[in-house]
Coordinates of C-alpha atoms in Angstrom, one line a residue:
M6 CA 21.5 5.9 -12.9
F7 CA 18.8 3.6 -13.0
K8 CA 21.1 1.0 -12.4
N9 CA 21.9 2.2 -8.9
M10 CA 18.3 3.1 -8.2
K11 CA 16.4 1.0 -5.4
I12 CA 14.5 -1.8 -6.9
S13 CA 11.4 -0.3 -4.4
T14 CA 12.3 3.4 -6.1
R15 CA 11.9 1.6 -9.4
L16 CA 8.7 0.0 -8.7
G17 CA 7.2 3.1 -7.2
L18 CA 8.4 5.2 -10.0
G19 CA 6.9 2.6 -12.3
F20 CA 3.6 2.8 -10.6
A21 CA 3.7 6.6 -10.2
M22 CA 4.0 6.9 -14.2
V23 CA 1.5 4.5 -14.7
L24 CA -0.9 6.2 -12.0
A25 CA 0.0 9.8 -14.0
L26 CA -1.0 8.7 -17.2
M27 CA -4.6 7.1 -15.5
I28 CA -5.2 10.3 -13.9
T29 CA -4.2 12.2 -16.9
I30 CA -6.6 9.9 -19.0
A31 CA -9.2 10.6 -16.2
F32 CA -8.9 14.2 -16.3
L33 CA -8.9 14.5 -20.0
G34 CA -12.1 12.1 -20.0
I35 CA -13.9 14.1 -17.2
T36 CA -12.8 17.5 -19.0
R37 CA -14.2 16.2 -22.7
L38 CA -17.3 14.7 -20.8
A39 CA -17.5 18.2 -19.1
E40 CA -17.3 19.6 -22.2
L41 CA -19.7 17.1 -23.9
A42 CA -22.1 17.6 -21.1
A43 CA -21.6 21.5 -21.8
G44 CA -22.8 21.2 -25.5
T45 CA -25.7 18.8 -24.3
D46 CA -26.8 21.6 -21.7
K47 CA -26.5 24.1 -24.3
I48 CA -28.7 22.1 -27.0
V49 CA -31.3 21.4 -24.1
N50 CA -31.3 24.6 -22.0
D51 CA -30.3 27.3 -24.4
R52 CA -30.7 26.3 -28.2
Y53 CA -33.6 23.8 -27.8
P54 CA -35.7 26.4 -25.5
K55 CA -35.2 29.2 -27.8
T56 CA -36.7 27.2 -30.7
V57 CA -39.6 26.4 -28.5
Q58 CA -40.0 30.2 -27.6
A59 CA -39.9 31.2 -31.2
N60 CA -42.4 28.6 -31.9
N61 CA -44.5 29.7 -29.2
I62 CA -44.5 32.9 -30.7
I63 CA -45.2 31.7 -34.2
D64 CA -48.4 29.9 -32.5
G65 CA -49.3 33.0 -30.7
I66 CA -49.3 35.3 -34.2
N67 CA -51.5 32.2 -35.5
T68 CA -53.7 32.7 -32.5
N69 CA -53.9 36.2 -33.0
A70 CA -54.3 35.7 -36.7
R71 CA -57.3 33.3 -36.3
A72 CA -58.8 35.3 -33.5
M73 CA -59.1 38.5 -35.6
R74 CA -60.7 36.5 -38.7
N75 CA -63.1 34.9 -36.0
A76 CA -64.0 38.4 -34.6
L77 CA -64.4 39.6 -38.3
L78 CA -66.5 36.9 -39.1
T79 CA -68.9 36.7 -36.4
T80 CA -71.8 38.9 -35.5
N81 CA -72.1 37.8 -32.0
P82 CA -70.5 40.2 -29.4
E83 CA -69.8 37.3 -26.9
V84 CA -67.9 35.3 -29.5
V85 CA -66.0 38.5 -30.6
N86 CA -65.2 39.5 -26.9
R87 CA -63.8 35.8 -26.4
Q88 CA -61.8 36.4 -29.5
F89 CA -60.5 39.6 -28.2
E90 CA -59.3 37.8 -24.9
R91 CA -57.8 35.0 -27.1
M92 CA -55.7 37.6 -28.7
G93 CA -54.9 39.2 -25.4
A94 CA -53.7 36.0 -23.8
A95 CA -51.9 35.2 -27.3
R96 CA -50.0 38.6 -26.9
K97 CA -49.2 38.1 -23.3
M98 CA -47.7 34.7 -24.3
I99 CA -45.8 36.3 -27.1
G100 CA -44.5 39.2 -24.7
E101 CA -43.3 36.3 -22.4
N102 CA -41.7 34.4 -24.6
F103 CA -40.0 37.5 -26.4
K104 CA -38.5 38.6 -23.1
K105 CA -37.1 35.0 -22.4
L106 CA -35.4 35.2 -25.7
E107 CA -34.0 38.9 -25.0
E108 CA -32.7 37.3 -21.7
S109 CA -31.1 34.3 -23.5
I110 CA -29.8 35.6 -26.7
T111 CA -26.2 36.9 -26.2
S112 CA -24.9 36.8 -29.8
A113 CA -24.5 39.8 -31.9
E114 CA -26.4 38.3 -34.8
G115 CA -29.0 37.0 -32.8
K116 CA -29.8 40.1 -30.9
K117 CA -30.0 41.6 -34.4
L118 CA -32.3 39.2 -35.5
L119 CA -34.1 39.7 -32.5
A120 CA -34.3 43.4 -32.7
N121 CA -35.9 43.1 -36.2
L122 CA -38.4 40.9 -34.6
N123 CA -39.1 43.3 -32.1
T124 CA -39.7 45.9 -34.8
V125 CA -42.0 43.6 -36.8
R126 CA -43.7 42.7 -33.7
Q127 CA -44.3 46.2 -32.8
E128 CA -45.8 47.0 -35.8
N129 CA -48.1 43.9 -35.8
I130 CA -49.4 45.1 -32.5
A131 CA -50.0 48.5 -33.8
G132 CA -51.9 46.9 -36.8
Q133 CA -53.8 44.6 -34.2
D134 CA -55.1 47.2 -32.0
K135 CA -56.3 49.2 -35.5
I136 CA -58.1 46.0 -36.2
V137 CA -59.5 45.8 -32.8
A138 CA -60.6 49.5 -32.6
W139 CA -62.3 49.3 -36.0
I140 CA -64.1 46.1 -35.2
K141 CA -65.5 47.7 -31.9
E142 CA -66.4 50.7 -33.9
G143 CA -68.3 48.4 -36.2
R144 CA -66.0 49.7 -39.1
K145 CA -65.4 45.9 -40.1
Q146 CA -64.8 46.4 -43.9
E147 CA -62.1 48.9 -43.1
A148 CA -60.6 46.2 -40.7
I149 CA -60.9 43.5 -43.6
D150 CA -59.3 45.9 -46.0
F151 CA -56.5 46.5 -43.7
L152 CA -56.2 42.9 -42.8
T153 CA -56.1 41.6 -46.3
G154 CA -53.7 44.5 -47.2
Q155 CA -51.3 46.2 -45.2
Y156 CA -51.3 44.0 -42.4
S157 CA -51.0 41.0 -44.4
K158 CA -47.6 42.6 -45.5
A159 CA -46.6 43.3 -41.7
Q160 CA -47.8 39.8 -40.6
Q161 CA -45.5 38.1 -43.4
D162 CA -42.6 40.3 -42.1
Y163 CA -43.4 39.0 -38.5
F164 CA -43.1 35.2 -39.8
D165 CA -40.1 35.8 -41.7
A166 CA -38.5 37.4 -38.8
I167 CA -39.4 35.0 -36.4
D168 CA -38.4 32.2 -39.1
A169 CA -35.0 34.0 -39.3
L170 CA -34.5 33.5 -35.5
L171 CA -35.8 30.2 -35.7
A172 CA -33.4 29.4 -38.6
F173 CA -30.3 31.0 -36.5
Q174 CA -31.4 29.0 -33.5
G175 CA -31.6 26.1 -35.5
K176 CA -28.2 26.4 -36.9
A177 CA -26.8 27.3 -33.4
M178 CA -28.3 24.2 -32.2
E179 CA -26.8 22.0 -34.9
E180 CA -23.4 23.5 -34.6
A181 CA -24.2 22.6 -30.6
G182 CA -24.7 19.2 -31.5
D183 CA -21.8 19.2 -34.3
E184 CA -19.4 20.5 -31.0
A185 CA -20.7 17.8 -28.9
A186 CA -20.1 15.3 -31.5
T187 CA -16.5 16.5 -32.3
A188 CA -16.1 16.6 -28.6
Y189 CA -17.2 13.0 -28.2
T190 CA -14.8 11.8 -31.1
E191 CA -11.8 13.9 -29.7
A192 CA -12.4 12.6 -26.3
R193 CA -12.7 8.9 -27.6
T194 CA -9.7 9.2 -29.7
L195 CA -7.7 10.9 -27.0
M196 CA -8.4 8.7 -24.5
L197 CA -8.0 5.6 -26.8
T198 CA -4.4 6.9 -27.7
L199 CA -3.5 7.7 -24.0
S200 CA -4.9 4.3 -23.2
I201 CA -2.6 2.6 -25.8
V202 CA 0.3 4.5 -24.5
A203 CA -0.6 4.0 -20.9
A204 CA -0.7 0.3 -21.7
L205 CA 2.5 0.2 -23.7
L206 CA 4.4 2.1 -21.0
A207 CA 2.9 -0.3 -18.4
I208 CA 4.5 -3.2 -20.3
G209 CA 7.7 -1.5 -20.8
I210 CA 8.2 -0.5 -17.1
A211 CA 7.1 -3.9 -16.1
L212 CA 9.5 -5.5 -18.8
W213 CA 12.4 -3.2 -17.3
I214 CA 11.6 -3.5 -13.7
T215 CA 11.4 -7.6 -14.2
R216 CA 14.6 -7.6 -16.3
S217 CA 16.5 -5.4 -13.8
I218 CA 15.5 -7.8 -11.1
T219 CA 15.4 -11.3 -12.9
K220 CA 19.0 -10.8 -14.6
P221 CA 20.9 -10.0 -11.5
L222 CA 19.2 -12.7 -9.7
A223 CA 20.1 -15.4 -12.2
N224 CA 23.5 -14.1 -11.7
A225 CA 23.2 -15.0 -8.3
V226 CA 21.7 -18.5 -8.5
D227 CA 24.2 -19.2 -11.0
V228 CA 27.0 -18.3 -8.7
A229 CA 25.4 -20.1 -5.9
N230 CA 25.2 -23.1 -8.0
Q231 CA 29.2 -22.8 -9.1
L232 CA 29.7 -22.5 -5.1
A233 CA 27.9 -25.7 -4.5
E234 CA 30.2 -27.0 -7.1
G235 CA 33.2 -26.0 -5.2
N236 CA 34.3 -23.6 -8.0
L237 CA 35.9 -20.7 -5.7
A238 CA 37.4 -19.1 -8.7
V239 CA 34.0 -17.9 -9.8
K240 CA 33.6 -14.4 -10.8
V241 CA 30.9 -12.2 -9.5
E242 CA 30.0 -9.2 -11.7
V243 CA 28.3 -6.2 -9.8
T244 CA 27.0 -3.6 -11.9
S245 CA 24.5 -1.7 -10.2
K246 CA 24.0 -0.5 -6.3
D247 CA 20.8 -1.6 -6.1
E248 CA 19.4 -4.4 -3.7
M249 CA 20.5 -7.0 -6.4
G250 CA 23.8 -5.2 -6.8
Q251 CA 24.3 -5.2 -2.7
L252 CA 23.3 -8.9 -2.8
L253 CA 25.8 -9.8 -5.5
T254 CA 28.4 -7.7 -3.6
A255 CA 27.7 -9.6 -0.5
M256 CA 28.1 -13.0 -2.3
Q257 CA 31.3 -11.6 -4.1
N258 CA 32.4 -11.0 -0.3
M259 CA 31.4 -14.1 0.5
V260 CA 33.3 -15.9 -2.3
G261 CA 36.5 -14.0 -1.1
K262 CA 35.9 -15.3 2.2
L263 CA 35.6 -18.7 1.5
A264 CA 38.7 -18.7 -0.7
H265 CA 40.5 -17.2 2.4
I266 CA 39.2 -19.8 4.8
I267 CA 39.9 -22.6 2.6
G268 CA 43.2 -21.2 1.9
E269 CA 43.7 -21.2 5.8
V270 CA 42.5 -24.9 6.2
R271 CA 44.5 -26.0 3.2
N272 CA 47.6 -24.6 5.0
A273 CA 46.4 -26.1 8.6
A274 CA 46.0 -29.2 6.8
E275 CA 49.7 -29.3 5.7
S276 CA 50.7 -28.0 8.9
L277 CA 49.0 -31.3 10.3
G278 CA 50.3 -33.4 7.5
S279 CA 53.8 -32.6 8.6
A280 CA 53.0 -32.9 12.2
A281 CA 51.7 -36.1 11.7
N282 CA 54.6 -37.2 9.8
Q283 CA 56.9 -36.2 12.6
V284 CA 54.6 -38.0 14.8
S285 CA 54.6 -41.1 13.0
A286 CA 58.6 -41.0 12.8
T287 CA 58.4 -40.4 16.8
S288 CA 55.9 -43.2 17.1
Q289 CA 58.4 -45.5 14.9
S290 CA 61.2 -44.5 17.2
L291 CA 59.2 -45.0 20.2
S292 CA 58.0 -48.3 19.1
Q293 CA 61.6 -49.0 18.9
G294 CA 62.5 -48.0 22.0
S295 CA 59.8 -50.0 23.4
S296 CA 60.9 -53.3 21.6
E297 CA 64.3 -52.7 23.2
Q298 CA 62.8 -51.9 26.6
A299 CA 60.8 -54.9 26.2
A300 CA 63.7 -57.2 25.4
S301 CA 65.6 -55.7 28.6
V302 CA 62.7 -55.8 30.5
E303 CA 62.4 -59.7 29.4
E304 CA 66.2 -59.9 30.5
T305 CA 65.5 -58.3 33.6
S306 CA 62.6 -60.2 34.4
A307 CA 64.9 -63.5 33.8
S308 CA 67.3 -61.8 36.2
I309 CA 64.8 -61.1 38.8
E310 CA 63.5 -64.7 38.6
Q311 CA 67.1 -66.0 39.1
M312 CA 67.6 -63.3 41.8
T313 CA 64.1 -64.7 43.3
A314 CA 65.4 -68.3 43.1
S315 CA 68.9 -67.4 44.9
I316 CA 66.9 -65.2 47.7
N317 CA 64.9 -68.2 48.2
Q318 CA 67.9 -70.1 48.6
N319 CA 69.5 -67.5 50.7
T320 CA 66.1 -67.8 52.8
E321 CA 66.2 -71.3 53.1
N322 CA 70.1 -70.9 54.1
A323 CA 69.0 -68.0 56.6
K324 CA 66.6 -70.2 58.0
V325 CA 69.1 -73.0 58.8
T326 CA 71.7 -70.5 59.8
D327 CA 69.2 -68.8 62.2
G328 CA 68.2 -72.3 63.5
M329 CA 72.0 -72.8 63.9
A330 CA 72.3 -69.6 65.4
T331 CA 69.7 -70.5 68.0
K332 CA 71.2 -73.6 68.9
S333 CA 74.5 -71.6 69.4
A334 CA 73.0 -69.1 71.3
Q335 CA 71.3 -71.5 73.6
E336 CA 74.6 -73.7 73.7
A337 CA 76.2 -70.3 74.7
V338 CA 73.8 -69.5 77.2
E339 CA 74.4 -73.1 78.7
G340 CA 78.1 -72.5 78.3
G341 CA 77.8 -69.1 80.3
T342 CA 76.0 -70.9 82.7
A343 CA 78.5 -73.7 83.1
V344 CA 81.3 -70.8 83.2
K345 CA 79.8 -69.0 85.7
E346 CA 79.2 -72.2 87.7
T347 CA 83.1 -72.7 87.0
V348 CA 83.9 -69.3 88.0
D349 CA 81.8 -69.6 91.4
A350 CA 83.6 -73.1 92.0
M351 CA 86.8 -71.5 91.5
K352 CA 85.9 -68.5 93.7
Q353 CA 85.2 -71.1 96.4
I354 CA 88.3 -73.0 95.7
A355 CA 90.3 -69.7 95.8
D356 CA 88.4 -68.7 99.1
K357 CA 89.3 -72.1 100.2
I358 CA 93.2 -71.6 99.3
G359 CA 93.1 -68.5 100.8
I360 CA 92.1 -69.8 103.9
I361 CA 94.6 -72.7 103.3
D362 CA 97.5 -70.2 102.8
D363 CA 96.2 -68.2 105.9
I364 CA 96.6 -71.3 107.9

Protein backbone atom coordinates (compact mmCIF):
# COMPACT_ATOMS: atom_id res chain seq x y z
CA MET A 1 0.00 0.00 0.00
CA PHE A 2 2.80 2.44 0.93
CA LYS A 3 4.71 1.62 -2.28
CA ASN A 4 1.80 2.86 -4.35
CA MET A 5 1.41 6.02 -2.28
CA LYS A 6 2.48 9.25 -3.95
CA ILE A 7 5.66 10.86 -2.70
CA SER A 8 3.78 14.06 -1.89
CA THR A 9 1.32 12.00 0.16
CA ARG A 10 4.17 10.27 1.99
CA LEU A 11 5.82 13.58 2.77
CA GLY A 12 2.50 15.03 3.90
CA LEU A 13 1.79 11.96 6.04
CA GLY A 14 5.26 12.05 7.58
CA PHE A 15 5.08 15.73 8.42
CA ALA A 16 1.51 15.27 9.68
CA MET A 17 2.63 12.51 12.06
CA VAL A 18 5.53 14.58 13.35
CA LEU A 19 3.24 17.60 13.62
CA ALA A 20 0.67 15.51 15.48
CA LEU A 21 3.34 14.42 17.96
CA MET A 22 4.50 18.01 18.35
CA ILE A 23 0.91 19.11 18.96
CA THR A 24 0.50 16.25 21.46
CA ILE A 25 3.70 17.28 23.24
CA ALA A 26 2.58 20.90 23.26
CA PHE A 27 -0.89 19.92 24.51
CA LEU A 28 0.49 17.72 27.27
CA GLY A 29 3.04 20.38 28.14
CA ILE A 30 0.36 23.05 28.34
CA THR A 31 -1.91 20.70 30.33
CA ARG A 32 0.85 19.85 32.77
CA LEU A 33 1.88 23.47 33.01
CA ALA A 34 -1.74 24.33 33.69
CA GLU A 35 -1.75 21.71 36.49
CA LEU A 36 1.50 23.15 37.80
CA ALA A 37 0.06 26.66 37.60
CA ALA A 38 -3.09 25.44 39.35
CA GLY A 39 -0.97 23.87 42.09
CA THR A 40 1.06 27.05 42.44
CA ASP A 41 -2.11 29.12 42.42
CA LYS A 42 -3.56 26.82 45.09
CA ILE A 43 -0.48 27.39 47.22
CA VAL A 44 -0.29 31.14 46.63
CA ASN A 45 -3.95 32.05 46.59
CA ASP A 46 -5.53 29.36 48.78
CA ARG A 47 -3.24 27.46 51.09
CA TYR A 48 -0.86 30.28 51.96
CA PRO A 49 -3.58 32.95 52.51
CA LYS A 50 -5.33 30.56 54.91
CA THR A 51 -2.16 30.18 56.95
CA VAL A 52 -1.76 33.97 56.90
CA GLN A 53 -5.36 34.37 58.06
CA ALA A 54 -4.83 31.78 60.82
CA ASN A 55 -1.66 33.57 61.89
CA ASN A 56 -3.60 36.85 61.87
CA ILE A 57 -6.08 35.24 64.26
CA ILE A 58 -3.18 34.17 66.48
CA ASP A 59 -1.87 37.74 66.38
CA GLY A 60 -5.33 38.98 67.34
CA ILE A 61 -5.53 36.52 70.23
CA ASN A 62 -2.12 37.68 71.48
CA THR A 63 -3.16 41.32 71.06
CA ASN A 64 -6.30 40.69 73.12
CA ALA A 65 -4.30 38.89 75.79
CA ARG A 66 -1.78 41.74 76.07
CA ALA A 67 -4.55 44.36 76.04
CA MET A 68 -6.41 42.59 78.86
CA ARG A 69 -3.20 42.26 80.86
CA ASN A 70 -2.36 45.94 80.33
CA ALA A 71 -5.90 46.99 81.29
CA LEU A 72 -5.62 44.96 84.51
CA LEU A 73 -2.19 46.34 85.36
CA THR A 74 -2.93 50.04 84.86
CA THR A 75 -5.07 52.41 86.93
CA ASN A 76 -5.20 55.08 84.23
CA PRO A 77 -8.69 55.15 82.70
CA GLU A 78 -7.34 56.47 79.40
CA VAL A 79 -4.89 53.59 79.09
CA VAL A 80 -7.67 51.17 79.97
CA ASN A 81 -9.89 52.62 77.25
CA ARG A 82 -7.07 52.42 74.70
CA GLN A 83 -6.56 48.77 75.59
CA PHE A 84 -10.28 48.14 75.19
CA GLU A 85 -10.08 49.82 71.76
CA ARG A 86 -7.15 47.55 70.85
CA MET A 87 -9.23 44.56 71.92
CA GLY A 88 -12.11 45.74 69.76
CA ALA A 89 -9.88 46.23 66.74
CA ALA A 90 -8.22 42.84 67.30
CA ARG A 91 -11.59 41.14 67.70
CA LYS A 92 -12.82 42.76 64.47
CA MET A 93 -9.68 41.64 62.67
CA ILE A 94 -10.12 38.11 64.00
CA GLY A 95 -13.74 38.11 62.84
CA GLU A 96 -12.79 39.23 59.33
CA ASN A 97 -10.10 36.58 59.00
CA PHE A 98 -12.40 33.93 60.43
CA LYS A 99 -15.03 34.87 57.85
CA LYS A 100 -12.44 34.53 55.09
CA LEU A 101 -11.52 31.11 56.41
CA GLU A 102 -15.17 30.07 56.40
CA GLU A 103 -15.46 31.17 52.76
CA SER A 104 -12.27 29.49 51.56
CA ILE A 105 -12.14 26.21 53.52
CA THR A 106 -14.08 23.54 51.61
CA SER A 107 -12.68 20.23 52.84
CA ALA A 108 -14.58 18.23 55.46
CA GLU A 109 -11.65 18.07 57.87
CA GLY A 110 -10.95 21.78 57.44
CA LYS A 111 -14.57 22.64 58.15
CA LYS A 112 -14.48 20.44 61.23
CA LEU A 113 -11.36 22.17 62.54
CA LEU A 114 -12.88 25.55 61.73
CA ALA A 115 -16.08 24.66 63.60
CA ASN A 116 -14.03 23.67 66.65
CA LEU A 117 -12.09 26.92 66.31
CA ASN A 118 -15.33 28.87 66.21
CA THR A 119 -16.57 27.13 69.36
CA VAL A 120 -13.48 27.98 71.40
CA ARG A 121 -13.48 31.44 69.81
CA GLN A 122 -16.98 32.12 71.09
CA GLU A 123 -15.94 30.87 74.56
CA ASN A 124 -12.98 33.25 74.46
CA ILE A 125 -15.17 36.14 73.35
CA ALA A 126 -17.53 35.41 76.26
CA GLY A 127 -14.56 35.22 78.65
CA GLN A 128 -13.14 38.50 77.29
CA ASP A 129 -16.52 40.19 77.75
CA LYS A 130 -16.57 39.08 81.42
CA ILE A 131 -13.05 40.40 82.03
CA VAL A 132 -13.87 43.73 80.35
CA ALA A 133 -17.08 44.08 82.38
CA TRP A 134 -15.27 43.29 85.64
CA ILE A 135 -12.52 45.81 84.84
CA LYS A 136 -15.12 48.48 84.10
CA GLU A 137 -16.83 47.62 87.40
CA GLY A 138 -13.53 47.81 89.26
CA ARG A 139 -13.56 44.11 90.09
CA LYS A 140 -10.01 43.61 88.92
CA GLN A 141 -9.17 40.79 91.30
CA GLU A 142 -12.04 38.67 90.02
CA ALA A 143 -10.94 39.48 86.50
CA ILE A 144 -7.35 38.47 87.34
CA ASP A 145 -8.46 35.24 88.94
CA PHE A 146 -10.65 34.41 85.93
CA LEU A 147 -7.88 35.37 83.49
CA THR A 148 -5.27 33.22 85.18
CA GLY A 149 -7.67 30.38 85.87
CA GLN A 150 -10.65 29.37 83.71
CA TYR A 151 -9.90 31.79 80.86
CA SER A 152 -6.32 30.59 80.67
CA LYS A 153 -7.54 27.10 79.76
CA ALA A 154 -10.04 28.50 77.24
CA GLN A 155 -7.30 30.62 75.72
CA GLN A 156 -5.01 27.58 75.46
CA ASP A 157 -7.82 25.68 73.76
CA TYR A 158 -8.13 28.64 71.41
CA PHE A 159 -4.41 28.42 70.57
CA ASP A 160 -4.62 24.65 70.20
CA ALA A 161 -7.56 24.95 67.81
CA ILE A 162 -5.87 27.58 65.67
CA ASP A 163 -2.60 25.60 65.73
CA ALA A 164 -4.51 22.53 64.57
CA LEU A 165 -5.98 24.56 61.71
CA LEU A 166 -2.54 25.95 60.90
CA ALA A 167 -1.06 22.45 60.89
CA PHE A 168 -3.85 21.28 58.62
CA GLN A 169 -3.32 24.21 56.23
CA GLY A 170 0.45 23.71 56.37
CA LYS A 171 0.02 20.07 55.48
CA ALA A 172 -2.36 21.04 52.69
CA MET A 173 0.19 23.55 51.42
CA GLU A 174 2.91 20.91 51.48
CA GLU A 175 0.64 18.52 49.63
CA ALA A 176 -0.05 21.20 47.03
CA GLY A 177 3.69 21.76 46.72
CA ASP A 178 4.25 18.00 46.36
CA GLU A 179 1.51 17.85 43.74
CA ALA A 180 3.12 20.73 41.83
CA ALA A 181 6.53 19.03 42.05
CA THR A 182 4.99 15.72 40.94
CA ALA A 183 3.18 17.45 38.07
CA TYR A 184 6.45 19.08 37.01
CA THR A 185 8.36 15.77 37.19
CA GLU A 186 5.66 13.89 35.29
CA ALA A 187 5.39 16.65 32.70
CA ARG A 188 9.15 16.72 32.24
CA THR A 189 9.37 12.93 31.94
CA LEU A 190 6.40 12.74 29.60
CA MET A 191 7.62 15.58 27.40
CA LEU A 192 11.14 14.12 27.23
CA THR A 193 9.73 10.70 26.36
CA LEU A 194 7.42 12.09 23.69
CA SER A 195 10.23 14.27 22.33
CA ILE A 196 12.49 11.21 22.01
CA VAL A 197 9.66 9.25 20.38
CA ALA A 198 8.96 12.18 18.03
CA ALA A 199 12.66 12.44 17.14
CA LEU A 200 12.94 8.69 16.51
CA LEU A 201 9.72 8.72 14.51
CA ALA A 202 10.90 11.72 12.49
CA ILE A 203 14.20 9.94 11.77
CA GLY A 204 12.34 6.76 10.80
CA ILE A 205 9.93 8.64 8.54
CA ALA A 206 12.81 10.59 6.98
CA LEU A 207 14.75 7.37 6.30
CA TRP A 208 11.65 5.65 4.94
CA ILE A 209 10.75 8.51 2.61
CA THR A 210 14.41 8.96 1.58
CA ARG A 211 14.82 5.28 0.74
CA SER A 212 11.50 5.20 -1.09
CA ILE A 213 12.82 8.01 -3.31
CA THR A 214 16.55 7.33 -3.62
CA LYS A 215 16.34 3.57 -4.30
CA PRO A 216 14.04 3.85 -7.35
CA LEU A 217 15.99 6.93 -8.44
CA ALA A 218 19.25 4.97 -8.29
CA ASN A 219 17.47 2.29 -10.32
CA ALA A 220 16.49 4.88 -12.92
CA VAL A 221 20.05 6.27 -13.05
CA ASP A 222 21.46 2.76 -13.54
CA VAL A 223 18.98 2.11 -16.37
CA ALA A 224 19.87 5.44 -17.98
CA ASN A 225 23.60 4.63 -17.77
CA GLN A 226 23.08 1.21 -19.34
CA LEU A 227 21.00 2.79 -22.09
CA ALA A 228 23.79 5.32 -22.65
CA GLU A 229 26.19 2.39 -23.06
CA GLY A 230 23.86 0.91 -25.69
CA ASN A 231 22.43 -1.93 -23.62
CA LEU A 232 18.85 -2.16 -24.85
CA ALA A 233 18.34 -5.49 -23.09
CA VAL A 234 18.33 -3.79 -19.69
CA LYS A 235 15.45 -4.83 -17.43
CA VAL A 236 13.49 -2.14 -15.66
CA GLU A 237 11.86 -3.41 -12.46
CA VAL A 238 8.76 -1.45 -11.44
CA THR A 239 7.58 -2.25 -7.91
CA SER A 240 5.43 0.77 -7.13
CA LYS A 241 2.91 3.12 -8.65
CA ASP A 242 4.19 6.37 -7.17
CA GLU A 243 6.03 9.09 -9.10
CA MET A 244 9.25 7.02 -9.14
CA GLY A 245 7.27 3.98 -10.30
CA GLN A 246 5.75 6.11 -13.05
CA LEU A 247 9.25 7.28 -14.01
CA LEU A 248 10.54 3.69 -14.19
CA THR A 249 7.43 2.66 -16.16
CA ALA A 250 8.12 5.50 -18.60
CA MET A 251 11.76 4.37 -18.89
CA GLN A 252 10.56 0.79 -19.43
CA ASN A 253 8.30 2.00 -22.24
CA MET A 254 11.19 4.06 -23.62
CA VAL A 255 13.49 1.03 -23.63
CA GLY A 256 10.84 -1.02 -25.46
CA LYS A 257 10.25 1.78 -27.95
CA LEU A 258 13.98 2.26 -28.53
CA ALA A 259 14.41 -1.48 -29.11
CA HIS A 260 11.51 -1.43 -31.56
CA ILE A 261 12.87 1.62 -33.40
CA ILE A 262 16.39 0.20 -33.56
CA GLY A 263 14.94 -3.09 -34.87
CA GLU A 264 13.15 -1.17 -37.59
CA VAL A 265 16.34 0.77 -38.34
CA ARG A 266 18.27 -2.50 -38.52
CA ASN A 267 15.72 -3.99 -40.93
CA ALA A 268 15.82 -0.81 -42.99
CA ALA A 269 19.62 -0.95 -43.00
CA GLU A 270 19.53 -4.55 -44.21
CA SER A 271 17.05 -3.59 -46.94
CA LEU A 272 19.25 -0.64 -47.83
CA GLY A 273 22.30 -2.92 -48.00
CA SER A 274 20.44 -5.31 -50.30
CA ALA A 275 19.33 -2.42 -52.49
CA ALA A 276 22.89 -1.11 -52.50
CA ASN A 277 24.14 -4.48 -53.72
CA GLN A 278 21.54 -4.43 -56.48
CA VAL A 279 22.50 -0.87 -57.38
CA SER A 280 26.16 -1.93 -57.43
CA ALA A 281 25.38 -4.82 -59.78
CA THR A 282 23.32 -2.52 -61.98
CA SER A 283 26.12 0.01 -61.92
CA GLN A 284 28.56 -2.66 -63.04
CA SER A 285 26.20 -3.64 -65.89
CA LEU A 286 25.79 0.00 -66.79
CA SER A 287 29.54 0.43 -66.67
CA GLN A 288 30.07 -2.53 -69.00
CA GLY A 289 27.33 -1.26 -71.35
CA SER A 290 28.86 2.18 -71.21
CA SER A 291 32.26 0.71 -72.13
CA GLU A 292 30.75 -1.18 -75.04
CA GLN A 293 28.83 1.90 -76.12
CA ALA A 294 31.98 3.94 -75.85
CA ALA A 295 33.70 1.49 -78.20
CA SER A 296 30.73 1.69 -80.58
CA VAL A 297 30.84 5.44 -80.33
CA GLU A 298 34.52 5.36 -81.20
CA GLU A 299 33.79 3.14 -84.22
CA THR A 300 30.88 5.40 -85.16
CA SER A 301 33.16 8.38 -84.73
CA ALA A 302 35.70 6.77 -87.04
CA SER A 303 32.97 5.98 -89.58
CA ILE A 304 31.68 9.51 -89.27
CA GLU A 305 35.17 10.80 -89.90
CA GLN A 306 35.38 8.61 -93.03
CA MET A 307 31.93 9.76 -94.06
CA THR A 308 32.97 13.33 -93.40
CA ALA A 309 35.98 12.83 -95.65
CA SER A 310 33.79 11.21 -98.34
CA ILE A 311 31.25 14.00 -97.98
CA ASN A 312 34.01 16.53 -98.30
CA GLN A 313 35.23 14.69 -101.43
CA ASN A 314 31.67 14.50 -102.75
CA THR A 315 31.31 18.17 -101.98
CA GLU A 316 34.39 18.91 -104.06
CA ASN A 317 33.08 16.63 -106.78
CA ALA A 318 29.69 18.30 -106.58
CA LYS A 319 31.36 21.65 -106.90
CA VAL A 320 33.18 20.41 -110.04
CA THR A 321 29.96 18.86 -111.35
CA ASP A 322 28.08 22.06 -110.63
CA GLY A 323 30.67 24.00 -112.60
CA MET A 324 30.40 21.54 -115.40
CA ALA A 325 26.62 21.66 -115.26
CA THR A 326 26.69 25.42 -115.26
CA LYS A 327 28.96 25.36 -118.22
CA SER A 328 26.79 22.76 -119.95
CA ALA A 329 23.74 24.87 -119.22
CA GLN A 330 25.39 27.85 -120.71
CA GLU A 331 26.43 25.79 -123.69
CA ALA A 332 22.86 24.40 -123.91
CA VAL A 333 21.49 27.92 -123.90
CA GLU A 334 23.94 28.85 -126.58
CA GLY A 335 22.97 25.67 -128.48
CA GLY A 336 19.29 26.54 -128.06
CA THR A 337 19.92 29.93 -129.41
CA ALA A 338 21.80 28.43 -132.29
CA VAL A 339 19.03 25.90 -132.89
CA LYS A 340 16.47 28.66 -132.81
CA GLU A 341 18.46 30.66 -135.24
CA THR A 342 18.81 27.54 -137.37
CA VAL A 343 15.07 26.95 -137.18
CA ASP A 344 14.40 30.49 -138.15
CA ALA A 345 16.82 30.14 -141.01
CA MET A 346 15.20 26.93 -142.07
CA LYS A 347 11.77 28.58 -141.89
CA GLN A 348 13.10 31.31 -144.11
CA ILE A 349 14.52 28.71 -146.43
CA ALA A 350 11.24 26.85 -146.41
CA ASP A 351 9.39 30.00 -147.14
CA LYS A 352 11.70 30.67 -149.91
CA ILE A 353 11.33 27.10 -151.15
CA GLY A 354 7.51 27.51 -150.92
CA ILE A 355 7.76 30.58 -152.96
CA ILE A 356 9.94 28.76 -155.32
CA ASP A 357 7.41 25.91 -155.44
CA ASP A 358 4.66 28.43 -156.05
CA ILE A 359 6.58 29.87 -158.75
